[in-house]
CSV table of C-alpha atoms in Angstrom, one decimal:
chain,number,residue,atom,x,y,z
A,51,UNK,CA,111.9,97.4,84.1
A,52,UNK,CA,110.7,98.4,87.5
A,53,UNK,CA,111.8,101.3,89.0
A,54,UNK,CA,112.0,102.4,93.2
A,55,UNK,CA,112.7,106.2,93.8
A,56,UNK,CA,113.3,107.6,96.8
A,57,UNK,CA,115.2,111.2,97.2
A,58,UNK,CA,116.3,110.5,101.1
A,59,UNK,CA,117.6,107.0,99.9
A,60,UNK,CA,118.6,106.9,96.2
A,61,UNK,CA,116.6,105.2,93.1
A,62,UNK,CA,117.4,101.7,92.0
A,63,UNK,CA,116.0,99.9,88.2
A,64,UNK,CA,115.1,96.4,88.5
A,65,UNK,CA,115.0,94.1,85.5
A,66,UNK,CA,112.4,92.0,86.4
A,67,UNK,CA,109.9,91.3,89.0
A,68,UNK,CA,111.7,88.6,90.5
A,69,UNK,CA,114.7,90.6,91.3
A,70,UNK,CA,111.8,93.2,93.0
A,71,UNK,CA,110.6,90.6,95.4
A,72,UNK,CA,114.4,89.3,95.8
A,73,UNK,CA,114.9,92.2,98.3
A,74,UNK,CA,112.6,90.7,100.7
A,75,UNK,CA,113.3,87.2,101.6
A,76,UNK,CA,109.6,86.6,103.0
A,77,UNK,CA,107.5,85.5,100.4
A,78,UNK,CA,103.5,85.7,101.4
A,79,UNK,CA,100.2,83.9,100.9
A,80,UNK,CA,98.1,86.4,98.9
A,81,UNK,CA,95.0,84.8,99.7
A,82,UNK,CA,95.2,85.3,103.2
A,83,UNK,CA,94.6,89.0,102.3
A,84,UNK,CA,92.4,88.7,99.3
A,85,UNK,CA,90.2,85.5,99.2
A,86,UNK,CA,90.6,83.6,95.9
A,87,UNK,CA,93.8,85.6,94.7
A,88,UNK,CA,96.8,83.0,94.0
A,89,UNK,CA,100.4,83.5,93.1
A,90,UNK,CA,103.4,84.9,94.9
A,91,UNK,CA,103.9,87.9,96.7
A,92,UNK,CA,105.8,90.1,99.3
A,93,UNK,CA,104.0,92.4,102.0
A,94,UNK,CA,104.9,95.6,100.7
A,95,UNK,CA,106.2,97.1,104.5
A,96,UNK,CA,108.5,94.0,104.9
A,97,UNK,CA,109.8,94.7,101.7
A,98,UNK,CA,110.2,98.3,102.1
A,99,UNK,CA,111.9,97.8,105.2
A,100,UNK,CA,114.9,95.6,103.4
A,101,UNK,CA,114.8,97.2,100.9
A,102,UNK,CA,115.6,100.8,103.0
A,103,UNK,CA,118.5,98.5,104.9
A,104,UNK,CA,120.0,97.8,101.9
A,105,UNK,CA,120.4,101.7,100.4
A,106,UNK,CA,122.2,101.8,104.1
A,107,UNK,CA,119.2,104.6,104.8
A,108,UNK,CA,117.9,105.8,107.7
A,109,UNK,CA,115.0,103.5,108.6
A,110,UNK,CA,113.3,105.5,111.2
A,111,UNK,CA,112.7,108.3,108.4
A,112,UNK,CA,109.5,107.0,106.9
A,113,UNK,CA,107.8,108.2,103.9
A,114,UNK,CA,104.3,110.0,103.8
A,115,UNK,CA,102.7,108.6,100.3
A,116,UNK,CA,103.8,105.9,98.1
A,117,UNK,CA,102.7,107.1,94.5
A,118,UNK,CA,102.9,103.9,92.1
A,119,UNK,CA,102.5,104.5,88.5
A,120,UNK,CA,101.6,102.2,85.3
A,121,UNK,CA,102.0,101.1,82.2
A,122,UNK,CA,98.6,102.8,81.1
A,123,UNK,CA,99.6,106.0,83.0
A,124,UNK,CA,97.3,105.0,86.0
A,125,UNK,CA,99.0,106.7,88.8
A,126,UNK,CA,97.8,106.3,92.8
A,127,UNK,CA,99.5,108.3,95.7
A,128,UNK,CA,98.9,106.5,98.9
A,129,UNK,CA,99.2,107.6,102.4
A,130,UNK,CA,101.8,105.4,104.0
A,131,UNK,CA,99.4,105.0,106.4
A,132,UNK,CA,96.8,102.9,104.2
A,133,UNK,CA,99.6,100.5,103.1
A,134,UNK,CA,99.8,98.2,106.5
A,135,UNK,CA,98.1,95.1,104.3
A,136,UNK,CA,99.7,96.4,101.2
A,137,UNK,CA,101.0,93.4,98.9
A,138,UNK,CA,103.4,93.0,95.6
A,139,UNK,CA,102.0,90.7,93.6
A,140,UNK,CA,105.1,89.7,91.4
A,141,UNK,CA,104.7,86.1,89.8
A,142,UNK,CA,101.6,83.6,89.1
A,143,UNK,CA,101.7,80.5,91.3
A,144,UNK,CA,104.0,78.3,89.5
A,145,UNK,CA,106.4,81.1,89.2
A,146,UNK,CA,106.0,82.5,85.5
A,147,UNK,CA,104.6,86.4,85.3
A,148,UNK,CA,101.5,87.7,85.7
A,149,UNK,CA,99.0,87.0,82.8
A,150,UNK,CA,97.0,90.1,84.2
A,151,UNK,CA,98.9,93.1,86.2
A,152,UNK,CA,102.3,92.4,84.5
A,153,UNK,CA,105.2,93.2,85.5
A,154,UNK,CA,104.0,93.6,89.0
A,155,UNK,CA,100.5,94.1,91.0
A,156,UNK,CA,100.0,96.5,94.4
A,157,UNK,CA,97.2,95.3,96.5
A,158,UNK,CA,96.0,97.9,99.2
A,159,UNK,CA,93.0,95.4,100.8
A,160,UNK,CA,92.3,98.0,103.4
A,161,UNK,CA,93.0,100.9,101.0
A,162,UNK,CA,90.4,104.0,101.1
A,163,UNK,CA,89.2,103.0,96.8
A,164,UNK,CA,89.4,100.2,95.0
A,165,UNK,CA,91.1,101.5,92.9
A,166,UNK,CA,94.2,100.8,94.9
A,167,UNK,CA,94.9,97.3,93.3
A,168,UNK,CA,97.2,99.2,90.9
A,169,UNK,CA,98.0,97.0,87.9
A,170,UNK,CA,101.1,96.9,85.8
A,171,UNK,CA,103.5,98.8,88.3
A,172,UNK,CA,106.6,99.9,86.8
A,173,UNK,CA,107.4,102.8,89.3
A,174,UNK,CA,107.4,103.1,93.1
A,175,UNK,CA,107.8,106.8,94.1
A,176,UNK,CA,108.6,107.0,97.7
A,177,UNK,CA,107.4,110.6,98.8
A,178,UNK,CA,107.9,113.2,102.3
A,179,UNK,CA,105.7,115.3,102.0
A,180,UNK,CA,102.8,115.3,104.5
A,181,UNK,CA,101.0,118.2,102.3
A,182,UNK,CA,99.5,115.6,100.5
A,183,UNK,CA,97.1,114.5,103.2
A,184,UNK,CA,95.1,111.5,104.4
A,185,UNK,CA,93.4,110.1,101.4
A,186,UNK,CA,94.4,108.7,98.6
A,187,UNK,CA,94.2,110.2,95.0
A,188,UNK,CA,94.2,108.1,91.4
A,189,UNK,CA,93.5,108.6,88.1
A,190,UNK,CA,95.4,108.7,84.5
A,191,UNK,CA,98.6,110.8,84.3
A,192,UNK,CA,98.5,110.9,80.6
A,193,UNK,CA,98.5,114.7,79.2
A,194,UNK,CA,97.2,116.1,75.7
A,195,UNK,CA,98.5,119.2,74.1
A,196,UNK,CA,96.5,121.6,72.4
A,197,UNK,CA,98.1,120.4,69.1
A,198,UNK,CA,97.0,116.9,69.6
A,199,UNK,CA,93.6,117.9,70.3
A,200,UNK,CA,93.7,119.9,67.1
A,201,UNK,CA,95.7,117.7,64.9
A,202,UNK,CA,93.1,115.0,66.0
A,203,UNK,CA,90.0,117.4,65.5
A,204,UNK,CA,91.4,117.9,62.1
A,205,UNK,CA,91.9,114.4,60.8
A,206,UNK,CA,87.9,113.9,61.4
């Protein structure tokens, strides 16, 4: 399950990543952004830009960050900016899903960090708020509570 939200243009679940790239009827050539990387993809603003036609949104109100978060709890907030190369990586070559990055893989090649090539994607926050400023920002989103810190200090 992958899901898009956006408070100007509503949230949508998708069931797999195929339905994802659906949205955008141009497929890319990864490896024309990353040399070496095969399999299918979507550029991310071509996608976005379907994908906002077909909420019946206002297109010309574009979003300041994209924050993507994973599986692991990796989470990266993106100015919009940064994401002109961005890709979805959504399927190996022969069309089954990813091995590594499952169920979906952002590439930012011209991204501010490497760690922009955001693995196992299962949200896509769509954000206004230019407060968040001009670089990116990543790291784990996973919290600990006192009482896990002492329940786990205890059981040593």
């Amino acid at each position: 399950m992958i899901e898009v939200v956006d408070d100007s243009k509503g949230s949508v679940r998708y069931s797999s990543p195929g339905e994802l790239a659906a949205v955008c009827s141009e497929t890319i050539d990864p490896e024309l952004r990353i040399n070496g990387l095969k399999g299918r993809a979507v550029d991310w603003q071509a996608w976005y830009e379907a994908w906002s036609a077909a909420q019946g949104a206002d297109v010309s109100l574009q979003p300041t960050h994209l924050q993507v978060a994973a599986v692991d709890e990796f989470q990266a907030t993106i100015p919009w900016h940064e994401l002109r190369d961005a890709f979805i990586l959504y399927a190996q070559e022969e069309g089954q899903p990813l091995q590594k990055g499952f169920p979906i893989r952002l590439y930012v090649p011209n991204g501010s960090s490497e760690c922009l090539n955001v693995k196992s994607v299962v949200r896509l926050c769509l954000l206004y708020d230019p407060a968040l400023g001009d670089k990116a920002t990543f790291g784990f989103s996973n919290t600990v509570t006192p009482e896990q810190m002492l329940a786990n200090r205890q059981s040593k």
